[in-house]
Every structure is written in structure tokens, then in C-alpha cells.
Coordinates of C-alpha atoms in Angstrom, one line a residue:
Chain O
M1 CA 89.8 88.5 -7.7
D2 CA 90.2 91.9 -6.4
N3 CA 90.0 95.2 -8.1
D4 CA 93.2 96.9 -7.3
S5 CA 93.8 100.6 -7.5
P6 CA 96.0 101.5 -10.4
T7 CA 99.4 99.9 -9.7
S8 CA 101.6 102.3 -11.5
G9 CA 103.8 102.4 -8.4
D10 CA 104.4 98.7 -8.9
A11 CA 105.3 99.1 -12.5
E12 CA 107.8 101.8 -11.5
I13 CA 109.4 99.5 -8.9
V14 CA 109.5 96.6 -11.4
G15 CA 111.2 99.0 -13.8
Q16 CA 113.8 99.8 -11.2
V17 CA 114.5 96.2 -10.4
V18 CA 114.8 95.3 -14.1
A19 CA 117.2 98.3 -14.5
G20 CA 119.5 96.7 -11.9
D21 CA 118.2 97.9 -8.5
V22 CA 117.9 94.5 -6.8
H23 CA 117.0 96.1 -3.4
A24 CA 113.9 97.6 -4.8
F25 CA 112.4 94.1 -5.0
E26 CA 112.1 94.2 -1.2
H27 CA 109.2 96.8 -1.6
L28 CA 107.3 94.3 -3.7
L29 CA 108.0 91.5 -1.3
R30 CA 106.8 93.5 1.7
K31 CA 103.7 94.8 -0.1
Y32 CA 102.5 91.4 -1.4
Q33 CA 103.8 88.9 1.1
N34 CA 100.5 88.6 2.9
H35 CA 98.6 88.3 -0.3
V36 CA 100.8 85.4 -1.4
L37 CA 100.7 83.8 2.0
I38 CA 96.9 83.8 2.2
L39 CA 96.8 82.2 -1.2
L40 CA 99.3 79.5 -0.3
K41 CA 97.8 78.8 3.1
K42 CA 94.6 77.7 1.4
H43 CA 96.2 75.5 -1.2
L44 CA 99.2 73.9 0.6
P45 CA 99.9 71.9 3.8
Y46 CA 101.2 74.0 6.6
D47 CA 104.8 72.8 6.5
H48 CA 105.3 73.7 2.9
I49 CA 104.0 77.3 2.9
E50 CA 107.2 79.1 3.7
E51 CA 109.3 77.2 1.2
T52 CA 106.7 77.7 -1.6
A53 CA 106.4 81.4 -0.7
Q54 CA 110.1 81.8 -1.2
D55 CA 109.9 79.9 -4.5
V56 CA 107.0 82.2 -5.7
F57 CA 109.0 85.4 -5.1
I58 CA 112.1 83.9 -6.6
R59 CA 110.1 82.9 -9.7
A60 CA 108.6 86.3 -9.8
Y61 CA 112.0 88.0 -9.6
K62 CA 113.4 85.9 -12.4
S63 CA 110.3 86.6 -14.6
L64 CA 110.2 90.4 -13.9
P65 CA 111.6 91.2 -17.4
T66 CA 108.6 89.5 -18.9
F67 CA 106.1 91.6 -16.8
R68 CA 104.4 93.8 -19.4
G69 CA 101.9 95.5 -17.1
E70 CA 98.9 94.1 -19.1
S71 CA 97.4 93.0 -15.8
S72 CA 98.1 94.3 -12.3
F73 CA 101.3 93.1 -10.5
K74 CA 99.1 91.5 -7.9
Q75 CA 97.2 89.5 -10.4
W76 CA 100.5 88.5 -12.2
L77 CA 101.9 87.4 -8.9
S78 CA 98.8 85.4 -8.0
T79 CA 99.2 83.5 -11.3
I80 CA 102.7 82.6 -10.3
A81 CA 101.6 81.5 -6.8
V82 CA 98.7 79.4 -8.1
R83 CA 100.9 77.7 -10.6
A84 CA 103.5 77.0 -7.9
C85 CA 100.8 75.3 -5.8
Y86 CA 99.8 73.2 -8.8
D87 CA 103.5 72.3 -9.4
F88 CA 103.7 71.3 -5.7
W89 CA 100.8 69.0 -5.9
R90 CA 101.9 67.4 -9.1
K91 CA 105.3 66.6 -7.6
H92 CA 103.7 65.5 -4.3
Y93 CA 101.2 63.2 -6.0
K94 CA 104.0 61.6 -8.2
S95 CA 106.1 60.7 -5.1
R96 CA 103.3 59.7 -2.7
E97 CA 101.9 56.3 -2.1
L98 CA 98.3 55.8 -2.8
P99 CA 96.3 56.8 0.3
M100 CA 94.2 53.8 1.4
S101 CA 93.0 54.9 4.8
S102 CA 89.3 55.6 5.1
L103 CA 87.6 58.3 7.2
T104 CA 87.6 57.7 10.9
E105 CA 84.4 56.7 12.6
K106 CA 84.2 60.1 14.2
N107 CA 84.5 61.8 10.8
Q108 CA 81.9 59.5 9.3
V109 CA 79.4 60.3 12.0
W110 CA 80.2 64.0 11.6
L111 CA 79.8 64.0 7.9
E112 CA 76.5 62.0 8.1
E113 CA 75.1 64.6 10.6
A114 CA 76.3 67.4 8.5
I115 CA 74.4 66.4 5.3
S116 CA 71.4 64.9 7.0
A117 CA 68.1 66.6 7.5
Q118 CA 69.2 67.9 10.8
A119 CA 71.8 70.0 9.2
S120 CA 71.0 73.6 9.7
Q121 CA 72.8 77.0 10.0
S122 CA 73.3 76.4 13.7
F123 CA 75.1 73.1 12.9
H124 CA 77.5 75.0 10.7
E125 CA 78.2 77.5 13.3
Q126 CA 78.5 75.2 16.3
S127 CA 80.2 72.2 14.7
L128 CA 84.0 71.8 14.9
Q129 CA 85.7 73.1 11.9
K130 CA 88.6 70.6 12.6
E131 CA 86.4 67.7 11.5
A132 CA 85.4 69.5 8.3
R133 CA 89.0 70.3 7.5
E134 CA 90.1 66.7 8.1
I135 CA 87.3 65.5 5.8
L136 CA 88.1 68.1 3.2
D137 CA 91.8 67.2 3.2
W138 CA 91.0 63.5 3.1
A139 CA 88.8 63.9 0.0
L140 CA 91.2 66.3 -1.8
D141 CA 94.0 63.9 -1.2
R142 CA 92.1 61.4 -3.4
L143 CA 91.9 63.7 -6.4
S144 CA 94.5 64.4 -9.0
A145 CA 96.6 67.6 -8.8
A146 CA 94.6 69.2 -11.6
D147 CA 91.2 68.2 -10.1
R148 CA 92.3 69.5 -6.7
M149 CA 93.4 72.9 -8.0
V150 CA 90.2 73.4 -10.1
L151 CA 88.0 72.3 -7.3
E152 CA 89.7 74.6 -4.8
L153 CA 89.6 77.6 -7.0
V154 CA 86.1 77.2 -8.5
Y155 CA 84.1 75.3 -6.0
L156 CA 85.7 76.4 -2.7
E157 CA 87.0 79.9 -3.4
G158 CA 84.3 80.9 -5.9
Y159 CA 86.6 82.1 -8.8
S160 CA 84.9 82.3 -12.1
L161 CA 85.9 79.9 -14.9
R162 CA 87.7 82.7 -16.8
E163 CA 89.7 83.7 -13.7
T164 CA 90.6 80.1 -13.0
A165 CA 91.6 79.6 -16.6
D166 CA 93.9 82.7 -16.4
L167 CA 95.4 81.6 -13.1
L168 CA 96.2 78.1 -14.3
G169 CA 97.0 79.0 -17.9
W170 CA 94.4 76.6 -19.2
S171 CA 91.5 77.0 -21.6
I172 CA 88.1 77.9 -20.2
A173 CA 86.6 74.7 -21.8
N174 CA 89.2 72.6 -20.0
V175 CA 88.4 74.3 -16.6
K176 CA 84.7 73.9 -17.2
V177 CA 84.9 70.2 -17.9
R178 CA 87.4 69.5 -15.1
S179 CA 85.4 71.6 -12.6
F180 CA 82.3 69.5 -13.3
R181 CA 84.1 66.2 -13.1
S182 CA 86.1 67.0 -10.0
R183 CA 82.9 68.2 -8.2
K184 CA 81.2 64.9 -9.1
K185 CA 84.2 63.0 -7.8
L186 CA 84.3 64.9 -4.5
H187 CA 80.6 64.4 -4.0
K188 CA 80.9 60.7 -4.8
L189 CA 83.8 60.3 -2.4
L190 CA 82.0 62.0 0.5
T191 CA 78.7 60.2 0.0
Q192 CA 80.4 56.8 -0.3
A193 CA 82.4 57.4 2.8
I194 CA 79.2 57.5 4.9
P195 CA 78.0 54.0 5.9
R196 CA 74.3 53.8 5.0
Chain P
M1 CA 67.8 62.5 4.3
N2 CA 67.8 65.6 2.1
S3 CA 67.5 65.5 -1.7
P4 CA 70.8 65.1 -3.5
K5 CA 70.8 68.7 -4.5
T6 CA 70.2 70.1 -1.0
E7 CA 72.7 67.6 0.3
H8 CA 75.3 68.9 -2.2
E9 CA 74.6 72.5 -1.3
V10 CA 74.9 71.8 2.5
L11 CA 78.1 70.0 1.9
Q12 CA 79.5 72.8 -0.2
A13 CA 78.7 75.4 2.4
I14 CA 80.4 73.3 5.2
L15 CA 83.5 72.6 3.1
R16 CA 83.8 76.2 1.9
K17 CA 83.8 77.4 5.5
A18 CA 86.4 74.9 6.5
Y19 CA 88.5 75.9 3.5
Q20 CA 88.3 79.6 4.3
E21 CA 89.5 78.8 7.9
K22 CA 92.8 77.6 6.5
E23 CA 94.0 81.1 6.0
N24 CA 94.2 81.7 9.7
V25 CA 97.2 79.5 10.1
E26 CA 100.3 81.4 11.5
V27 CA 103.5 81.4 9.4
G28 CA 106.9 82.5 10.5
D29 CA 108.5 85.8 9.2
Q30 CA 112.0 84.6 8.5
W31 CA 111.4 83.5 4.9
Q32 CA 111.3 87.0 3.5
Q33 CA 115.0 87.5 4.5
E34 CA 115.8 84.3 2.8
V35 CA 114.1 85.5 -0.4
M36 CA 116.1 88.7 -0.4
R37 CA 119.3 86.8 0.2
R38 CA 118.6 84.6 -2.8
V39 CA 117.6 87.6 -4.9
R40 CA 120.9 89.3 -4.1
E41 CA 122.7 86.1 -5.0
L42 CA 121.0 86.0 -8.3
G43 CA 122.2 89.5 -9.0
T44 CA 120.8 92.0 -11.6
L45 CA 118.3 90.7 -14.2
Q46 CA 119.0 90.5 -17.9
P47 CA 116.2 92.3 -19.8
T48 CA 114.3 90.1 -22.3
P49 CA 115.6 90.8 -25.8
T50 CA 113.2 92.2 -28.4
F51 CA 112.5 90.4 -31.7
P52 CA 115.1 92.4 -33.8
E53 CA 117.7 91.9 -31.0
M54 CA 117.0 88.1 -31.0
L55 CA 117.3 88.1 -34.9
E56 CA 120.6 90.0 -34.6
Q57 CA 121.9 87.5 -32.1
L58 CA 120.9 84.6 -34.3
V59 CA 122.6 86.1 -37.4
W60 CA 125.8 86.6 -35.5
R61 CA 125.6 83.1 -34.0
L62 CA 125.2 81.6 -37.5
A63 CA 127.9 83.8 -39.1
P64 CA 130.9 81.6 -38.2
V65 CA 129.0 78.5 -39.5
T66 CA 128.2 80.3 -42.8
C67 CA 131.8 81.3 -43.2
L68 CA 133.0 77.8 -42.6
L69 CA 130.5 76.4 -45.0
I70 CA 131.5 78.9 -47.8
F71 CA 135.2 78.1 -47.2
G72 CA 134.6 74.3 -47.2
L73 CA 132.6 74.4 -50.5
T74 CA 135.3 76.6 -52.2
V75 CA 137.9 74.1 -51.2
L76 CA 135.7 71.2 -52.4
F77 CA 135.2 72.7 -55.8
A78 CA 138.9 73.5 -56.2
V79 CA 140.0 70.0 -55.3
S80 CA 137.3 68.1 -57.2
D81 CA 138.3 69.6 -60.7
F82 CA 135.0 71.2 -61.6
T83 CA 136.2 72.2 -65.1
S84 CA 137.0 68.7 -66.3
G85 CA 133.7 67.4 -65.1
Y86 CA 132.0 70.1 -67.2
E87 CA 134.1 69.1 -70.3
V88 CA 133.1 65.4 -69.9
F89 CA 129.5 66.4 -69.8
Q90 CA 129.9 68.5 -73.0
L91 CA 131.7 65.6 -74.7
F92 CA 128.9 63.3 -73.9
M93 CA 126.3 65.8 -75.3
N94 CA 128.3 66.4 -78.5
G95 CA 129.0 62.6 -78.9
T96 CA 125.2 61.9 -78.7
E97 CA 124.5 64.5 -81.4
E98 CA 127.2 63.0 -83.7
L99 CA 125.8 59.6 -83.1
T100 CA 122.3 60.6 -83.9
F101 CA 123.4 62.5 -87.0
A102 CA 125.4 59.5 -88.2
L103 CA 122.5 57.1 -87.7
F104 CA 120.2 59.6 -89.4
A105 CA 122.5 59.8 -92.4
G106 CA 122.9 56.1 -92.6
L107 CA 126.6 56.3 -92.3

């Protein structure tokens, strides 16, 4: 999470929009479009980013009257964006067929090398990130929507349990338990994928 | 092979790096215009009502129902002859008293 400078300007713009100045919303859109995009790029497949970004700002616009300024506008918008990602995965997982394909031989070899004794800093720097991304996507696709979101936020992005709980609207205890379980599942998935 | 803990840490470092790389994907810039088009379509926002306002709305919403209920009950009492019902009740009570007294007196 970032520590924003006081965003009284945002609160003023929100006030203008709620008072009926629809065009003032464009200031908020321009100011925070990159922040929302960066967030969505990490959580969603490439071809769904633009559509979800639109959805996030439309949801934010509709919810503006409920914005009380208790947190910064950026934080409030992040919450909407993260919940939009969670909704996306929930819908996606409901409609998808169970993925049965295993890792390719190339990916298996890469993964084995990555976690073997030979793994070192140089390996991280030199190795192709494409393989790592493929393996990560493969593993995440085998988790539930909730496990996926918690794992991404806590394990991969480094958010605290409280921040994650705020973003997802869950209790801290729920995030803690789910974070532990999803990490175990991920580790199990990846270690089982390597032929030993 | 590393210990499970080291293995786990190495894996986490690699996956984190791969995950961070995802933000470098390029995205088009047409979607912002689409957002503003949809926002204009939605029009101005309705402010969220406060609690007294919500209560007031509820009272006014229930007012016609309450009026109808009062009217209906008035008609019902007028039609069902409330007075005679009361008299029958009184008669029963009086009758019981007389019967009890008659039995008590041995008449």
C-alpha cells in the first residue's frame, strides 16, 4: 500500500461529481487509470484488462455517493479494483472446464533446476521469465478464486494480512487461514509437478 | 536438493519476480473514452439518503397502506354489527350470574 499525500483534491472532485458535474469524473479517471491498470495487469489475463478497467471505473462512479473519505480515494478505488478481479475469477472458474493438462516437459525441467541446489541469484537473473510466468499461471489456474486472490496479494505482492482483509472485505482470520492453505496448495502443486 | 524451507523460499523469489513482470504488459488507451461515454450515459448521481431521510421515505411509502387498513377496519366493524355482539356477550355473562344464584338459592 502506498502512503498518499493528503487527497483533499480528490474529495473535492468527488463532491463535484456527486453534485452533478459528470465531466469532473474524467480528472479522477486520468489521475488513477495507471494505478488501476497496474493492479489489474497483475491479477487478470491480458485480454480482460481493458474490460475490467472500464468496469472498475463505472463501479466507482456509481458508488461515489458512498465515498466518505475515511480512506484515500486511491485506496478506496484499489478495493473496488481488487474485488472486481475476485469477481472476474469467480465467474471464470464457474464457467471453465477443469484444467487437466500438466506442465510441459520444458517447464518441468526449468522448475526442477530452479528449486534445485544449483539455483542461485544468477539463475534468477538469467533464466527466462516466460517459463516462470507459464508455471505460475498453470499453478494459479488450479486454485480456487479465493485462494488465488489471497495468494497473489499476500504471497506474491507482499500485502499485510490486514491490508488484504481490507481489500477483499474479509476478516483477518479468514485471510490468515486461507493464505496458509493456499501457499501449501501451491507448493504441493509445484513440487508434485516435478518428476523425481 | 535443498531443504524444503530453502526450496520454498527459492520458489517464492522466482514466482514473485515473474509476477511483478506482469505489470509491464502494454494496454490500449481507448477504454478511458468508453468509460466517460458510459458515465455520461448514466447521468448525474443520486446522493445516498441519510437515516432520517430514509425513515421519512418509509413513512410516506407506508401511509397509503395505513389509510387503506384504517378504512377497511372501519367498514368491517360497521358491517359486522359490533353492538349486537357486545350485547350477546353481556347476556351470557348476566345469564351465568342468574343461573349461579338460582342454583345457590336452591330454586
